[in-house]
Amino acid sequence: MDAPLSFTHRFEPALRAGVPPLLLLHGTGGNEDDLLPLGRMVAPDAALLSPRGKVLEGGMLRFFRRVRAGVFDEDDVRRNADDLADFVERACEAYDIAAPIALGYSNGANVAAAVLLLRASVLAGAVLLRATLPLSQPPRPELDGKSVLILSGATDPLMSPDGAARLAAALTEAGANVTHRTLPVGHELSQADVSLARKWLDEQSGGARLRPDPG
Ligand code: MLT
């Protein structure tokens, strides 16, 4: 019998062939159920793979340890990004899906950024909602051909504009095709995040949506 996958997770199969799968990565205090509705809104036909972060902070689930808000335990970032990348690889085999596009929010966006920087081959691209650069000395991976959408909040008290800009620069220097937009919002998600992520994801799958846009 195959070994069980190493993260508690949800998996929803694709409703249509040829749409890139999404890897949903929740924020601090969330779980594997949190982003399923968002995933369905932005990619109605995609397979959804949604793991639960394994790190506990005061009873809240996360994807890596931090010393305090905005100060990360970078060894733990590297270990957990690696562990998550192993899970993604095995889940893609187990569910017979292509490398997914990550859709991460906050801590989930930060771990997705770390996976892109450290184990890029497991992801086809990423939508990073309220992200920062999770490593002070980022490696320079080969990201040619990967597209990344970063959506920041202008009044986000948790993510400095500088951190998102440094993340965009690190990914661009590594060859990724990065779109970075700053929205007039805070840390919370907005309708603009949903619309922009949906449009961007639609472009990634060649704009071949069959269903009409409900909104
Ligand atoms: C993080 O720890 O990744 C960021 O500070 C965002 C958060 O989870 O609050």
CSV table of C-alpha atoms and ligand atoms in Angstrom, one decimal:
chain,number,residue,atom,x,y,z
A,1,MET,CA,0.0,0.0,0.0
A,2,ASP,CA,1.2,3.5,-0.8
A,3,ALA,CA,2.3,5.6,2.2
A,4,PRO,CA,-0.4,8.2,3.2
A,5,LEU,CA,0.2,11.7,2.1
A,6,SER,CA,2.0,13.7,4.8
A,7,PHE,CA,-0.4,16.6,5.2
A,8,THR,CA,-4.0,16.4,6.2
A,9,HIS,CA,-5.7,17.9,3.2
A,10,ARG,CA,-8.8,18.2,1.0
A,11,PHE,CA,-8.8,17.3,-2.7
A,12,GLU,CA,-11.5,18.1,-5.2
A,13,PRO,CA,-11.1,16.8,-8.7
A,14,ALA,CA,-11.2,19.0,-11.8
A,15,LEU,CA,-14.5,19.5,-13.5
A,16,ARG,CA,-12.9,20.0,-16.8
A,17,ALA,CA,-9.6,18.7,-18.4
A,18,GLY,CA,-6.7,21.0,-19.2
A,19,VAL,CA,-7.3,23.5,-16.4
A,20,PRO,CA,-4.2,24.0,-14.1
A,21,PRO,CA,-4.9,22.6,-10.6
A,22,LEU,CA,-4.7,24.9,-7.7
A,23,LEU,CA,-2.8,24.4,-4.4
A,24,LEU,CA,-4.7,26.3,-1.7
A,25,LEU,CA,-2.6,27.6,1.2
A,26,HIS,CA,-4.5,29.1,4.1
A,27,GLY,CA,-3.5,31.9,6.4
A,28,THR,CA,-2.6,31.8,10.1
A,29,GLY,CA,-5.5,30.3,12.1
A,30,GLY,CA,-7.1,28.8,9.1
A,31,ASN,CA,-7.3,25.2,7.9
A,32,GLU,CA,-7.7,23.1,4.8
A,33,ASP,CA,-11.4,24.1,4.4
A,34,ASP,CA,-10.8,27.8,4.3
A,35,LEU,CA,-9.8,28.5,0.8
A,36,LEU,CA,-12.0,25.9,-1.0
A,37,PRO,CA,-14.8,28.5,-1.7
A,38,LEU,CA,-12.2,31.1,-2.9
A,39,GLY,CA,-10.6,28.4,-5.1
A,40,ARG,CA,-13.9,27.6,-6.7
A,41,MET,CA,-14.7,31.3,-7.3
A,42,VAL,CA,-11.4,32.0,-9.1
A,43,ALA,CA,-11.0,28.7,-10.9
A,44,PRO,CA,-14.4,27.1,-11.2
A,45,ASP,CA,-13.3,24.0,-13.1
A,46,ALA,CA,-9.9,23.3,-11.5
A,47,ALA,CA,-8.8,20.5,-9.3
A,48,LEU,CA,-8.2,21.9,-5.8
A,49,LEU,CA,-5.6,20.5,-3.4
A,50,SER,CA,-5.7,22.1,0.0
A,51,PRO,CA,-3.3,21.0,2.8
A,52,ARG,CA,-3.6,22.0,6.5
A,53,GLY,CA,-0.5,23.8,7.9
A,54,LYS,CA,1.3,21.6,10.5
A,55,VAL,CA,2.8,24.3,12.7
A,56,LEU,CA,0.8,25.4,15.8
A,57,GLU,CA,1.1,28.9,17.2
A,58,GLY,CA,-1.1,29.6,20.2
A,59,GLY,CA,-3.6,27.0,18.9
A,60,MET,CA,-3.5,28.5,15.4
A,61,LEU,CA,-2.3,26.5,12.4
A,62,ARG,CA,0.4,27.9,10.1
A,63,PHE,CA,2.9,26.7,7.6
A,64,PHE,CA,6.1,27.7,9.4
A,65,ARG,CA,7.3,29.2,12.7
A,66,ARG,CA,7.8,32.9,13.3
A,67,VAL,CA,9.6,34.7,16.1
A,68,ARG,CA,7.0,37.4,16.1
A,69,ALA,CA,4.7,39.1,13.5
A,70,GLY,CA,6.8,39.7,10.4
A,71,VAL,CA,10.0,38.0,11.8
A,72,PHE,CA,10.3,34.5,10.5
A,73,ASP,CA,12.4,31.5,11.8
A,74,GLU,CA,14.1,31.1,8.4
A,75,ASP,CA,15.4,27.6,9.1
A,76,ASP,CA,11.9,26.5,9.8
A,77,VAL,CA,10.7,28.3,6.6
A,78,ARG,CA,13.2,26.2,4.6
A,79,ARG,CA,12.3,22.9,6.4
A,80,ASN,CA,8.5,23.4,6.0
A,81,ALA,CA,8.8,24.6,2.4
A,82,ASP,CA,10.7,21.4,1.6
A,83,ASP,CA,8.1,19.3,3.4
A,84,LEU,CA,5.3,21.0,1.6
A,85,ALA,CA,7.0,20.6,-1.7
A,86,ASP,CA,7.5,16.8,-1.1
A,87,PHE,CA,3.7,16.6,-0.3
A,88,VAL,CA,2.8,18.4,-3.5
A,89,GLU,CA,5.0,16.1,-5.5
A,90,ARG,CA,3.4,13.0,-4.0
A,91,ALA,CA,-0.1,14.4,-4.1
A,92,CYS,CA,0.3,15.2,-7.9
A,93,GLU,CA,1.3,11.5,-8.4
A,94,ALA,CA,-1.5,10.1,-6.2
A,95,TYR,CA,-4.2,12.2,-7.8
A,96,ASP,CA,-2.7,12.2,-11.2
A,97,ILE,CA,-2.7,16.0,-11.6
A,98,ALA,CA,-0.1,18.4,-13.2
A,99,ALA,CA,2.1,20.7,-11.0
A,100,PRO,CA,-0.4,23.2,-9.5
A,101,ILE,CA,-0.6,26.9,-9.4
A,102,ALA,CA,-0.4,27.9,-5.7
A,103,LEU,CA,-3.1,30.3,-4.4
A,104,GLY,CA,-1.9,31.4,-1.0
A,105,TYR,CA,-3.2,34.0,1.5
A,106,SER,CA,-0.9,35.7,4.1
A,107,ASN,CA,1.1,32.9,5.8
A,108,GLY,CA,0.0,30.6,3.0
A,109,ALA,CA,1.3,33.1,0.4
A,110,ASN,CA,4.6,33.3,2.2
A,111,VAL,CA,5.1,29.6,2.3
A,112,ALA,CA,4.2,29.5,-1.4
A,113,ALA,CA,6.8,32.2,-2.1
A,114,ALA,CA,9.4,30.0,-0.2
A,115,VAL,CA,8.5,26.9,-2.3
A,116,LEU,CA,8.9,29.0,-5.4
A,117,LEU,CA,12.3,30.1,-4.3
A,118,LEU,CA,13.5,26.8,-3.0
A,119,ARG,CA,11.6,24.0,-4.9
A,120,ALA,CA,10.2,25.8,-7.9
A,121,SER,CA,9.7,22.6,-10.0
A,122,VAL,CA,6.7,21.5,-7.9
A,123,LEU,CA,4.7,24.7,-8.8
A,124,ALA,CA,3.5,25.9,-12.2
A,125,GLY,CA,3.1,29.5,-10.9
A,126,ALA,CA,1.4,31.3,-8.0
A,127,VAL,CA,-1.1,33.8,-6.8
A,128,LEU,CA,0.2,35.4,-3.7
A,129,LEU,CA,-2.3,37.4,-1.7
A,130,ARG,CA,-0.8,39.7,1.0
A,131,ALA,CA,2.7,38.1,0.7
A,132,THR,CA,6.2,39.3,1.7
A,133,LEU,CA,9.7,37.9,1.0
A,134,PRO,CA,10.0,35.0,3.5
A,135,LEU,CA,13.9,34.7,3.2
A,136,SER,CA,16.3,37.5,3.9
A,137,GLN,CA,18.9,36.0,1.5
A,138,PRO,CA,16.7,34.4,-1.2
A,139,PRO,CA,18.4,31.9,-3.5
A,140,ARG,CA,18.2,32.6,-7.2
A,141,PRO,CA,16.3,29.7,-8.7
A,142,GLU,CA,15.4,29.2,-12.4
A,143,LEU,CA,11.9,30.5,-12.7
A,144,ASP,CA,11.8,31.1,-16.5
A,145,GLY,CA,8.3,30.3,-17.8
A,146,LYS,CA,6.6,30.7,-14.4
A,147,SER,CA,4.0,33.4,-13.9
A,148,VAL,CA,3.2,34.9,-10.5
A,149,LEU,CA,0.5,37.4,-9.4
A,150,ILE,CA,1.2,39.3,-6.2
A,151,LEU,CA,-1.7,41.3,-4.7
A,152,SER,CA,-0.8,43.5,-1.8
A,153,GLY,CA,-2.9,45.8,0.4
A,154,ALA,CA,-1.9,49.5,0.5
A,155,THR,CA,-2.9,49.7,4.2
A,156,ASP,CA,-2.0,46.2,5.3
A,157,PRO,CA,-0.6,46.5,8.8
A,158,LEU,CA,1.1,43.0,8.7
A,159,MET,CA,2.9,43.1,5.3
A,160,SER,CA,5.1,46.1,4.5
A,161,PRO,CA,5.0,47.4,0.9
A,162,ASP,CA,8.7,47.0,0.9
A,163,GLY,CA,8.5,43.2,1.6
A,164,ALA,CA,6.2,42.6,-1.3
A,165,ALA,CA,8.3,44.7,-3.6
A,166,ARG,CA,11.4,42.8,-2.6
A,167,LEU,CA,9.6,39.5,-3.2
A,168,ALA,CA,8.5,40.7,-6.6
A,169,ALA,CA,12.1,41.8,-7.4
A,170,ALA,CA,13.6,38.4,-6.2
A,171,LEU,CA,11.1,36.4,-8.4
A,172,THR,CA,11.6,38.7,-11.4
A,173,GLU,CA,15.4,38.5,-11.1
A,174,ALA,CA,15.0,34.7,-11.1
A,175,GLY,CA,13.1,34.9,-14.4
A,176,ALA,CA,9.5,34.7,-13.4
A,177,ASN,CA,6.9,36.8,-15.2
A,178,VAL,CA,5.6,38.8,-12.2
A,179,THR,CA,2.5,41.0,-12.0
A,180,HIS,CA,2.4,43.0,-8.7
A,181,ARG,CA,-0.6,45.1,-7.9
A,182,THR,CA,-1.3,47.1,-4.7
A,183,LEU,CA,-5.0,47.4,-3.9
A,184,PRO,CA,-6.6,50.1,-1.7
A,185,VAL,CA,-7.3,47.6,1.1
A,186,GLY,CA,-5.7,46.2,4.2
A,187,HIS,CA,-4.8,42.6,5.1
A,188,GLU,CA,-8.3,41.3,4.4
A,189,LEU,CA,-9.3,40.0,1.0
A,190,SER,CA,-11.6,42.0,-1.2
A,191,GLN,CA,-13.7,41.5,-4.3
A,192,ALA,CA,-10.9,43.0,-6.3
A,193,ASP,CA,-8.6,40.2,-5.2
A,194,VAL,CA,-11.2,37.7,-6.4
A,195,SER,CA,-11.8,39.4,-9.8
A,196,LEU,CA,-8.1,39.9,-10.5
A,197,ALA,CA,-7.1,36.4,-9.5
A,198,ARG,CA,-9.9,34.9,-11.6
A,199,LYS,CA,-8.9,36.9,-14.6
A,200,TRP,CA,-5.2,36.1,-14.2
A,201,LEU,CA,-5.9,32.4,-13.7
A,202,ASP,CA,-8.2,32.4,-16.7
A,203,GLU,CA,-5.3,33.9,-18.8
A,204,GLN,CA,-3.0,31.1,-17.5
A,205,SER,CA,-5.3,28.4,-18.9
A,206,GLY,CA,-5.5,30.2,-22.3
A,207,GLY,CA,-8.7,32.1,-21.5
A,208,ALA,CA,-10.6,28.9,-22.5
A,209,ARG,CA,-13.3,29.2,-19.8
A,210,LEU,CA,-16.5,27.5,-20.9
A,211,ARG,CA,-18.7,28.8,-18.1
A,212,PRO,CA,-20.0,32.4,-18.1
A,213,ASP,CA,-18.7,34.7,-15.5
A,214,PRO,CA,-21.4,34.8,-12.8
A,215,GLY,CA,-20.4,38.3,-11.6
B,1,MLT,C1,3.4,35.3,8.4
B,1,MLT,O1,3.6,35.0,9.5
B,1,MLT,O2,3.5,34.6,7.4
B,1,MLT,C2,2.8,36.7,8.2
B,1,MLT,O3,3.2,37.4,9.3
B,1,MLT,C3,1.4,36.7,8.0
B,1,MLT,C4,0.6,36.1,9.1
B,1,MLT,O4,0.4,34.9,9.1
B,1,MLT,O5,0.2,36.9,10.0
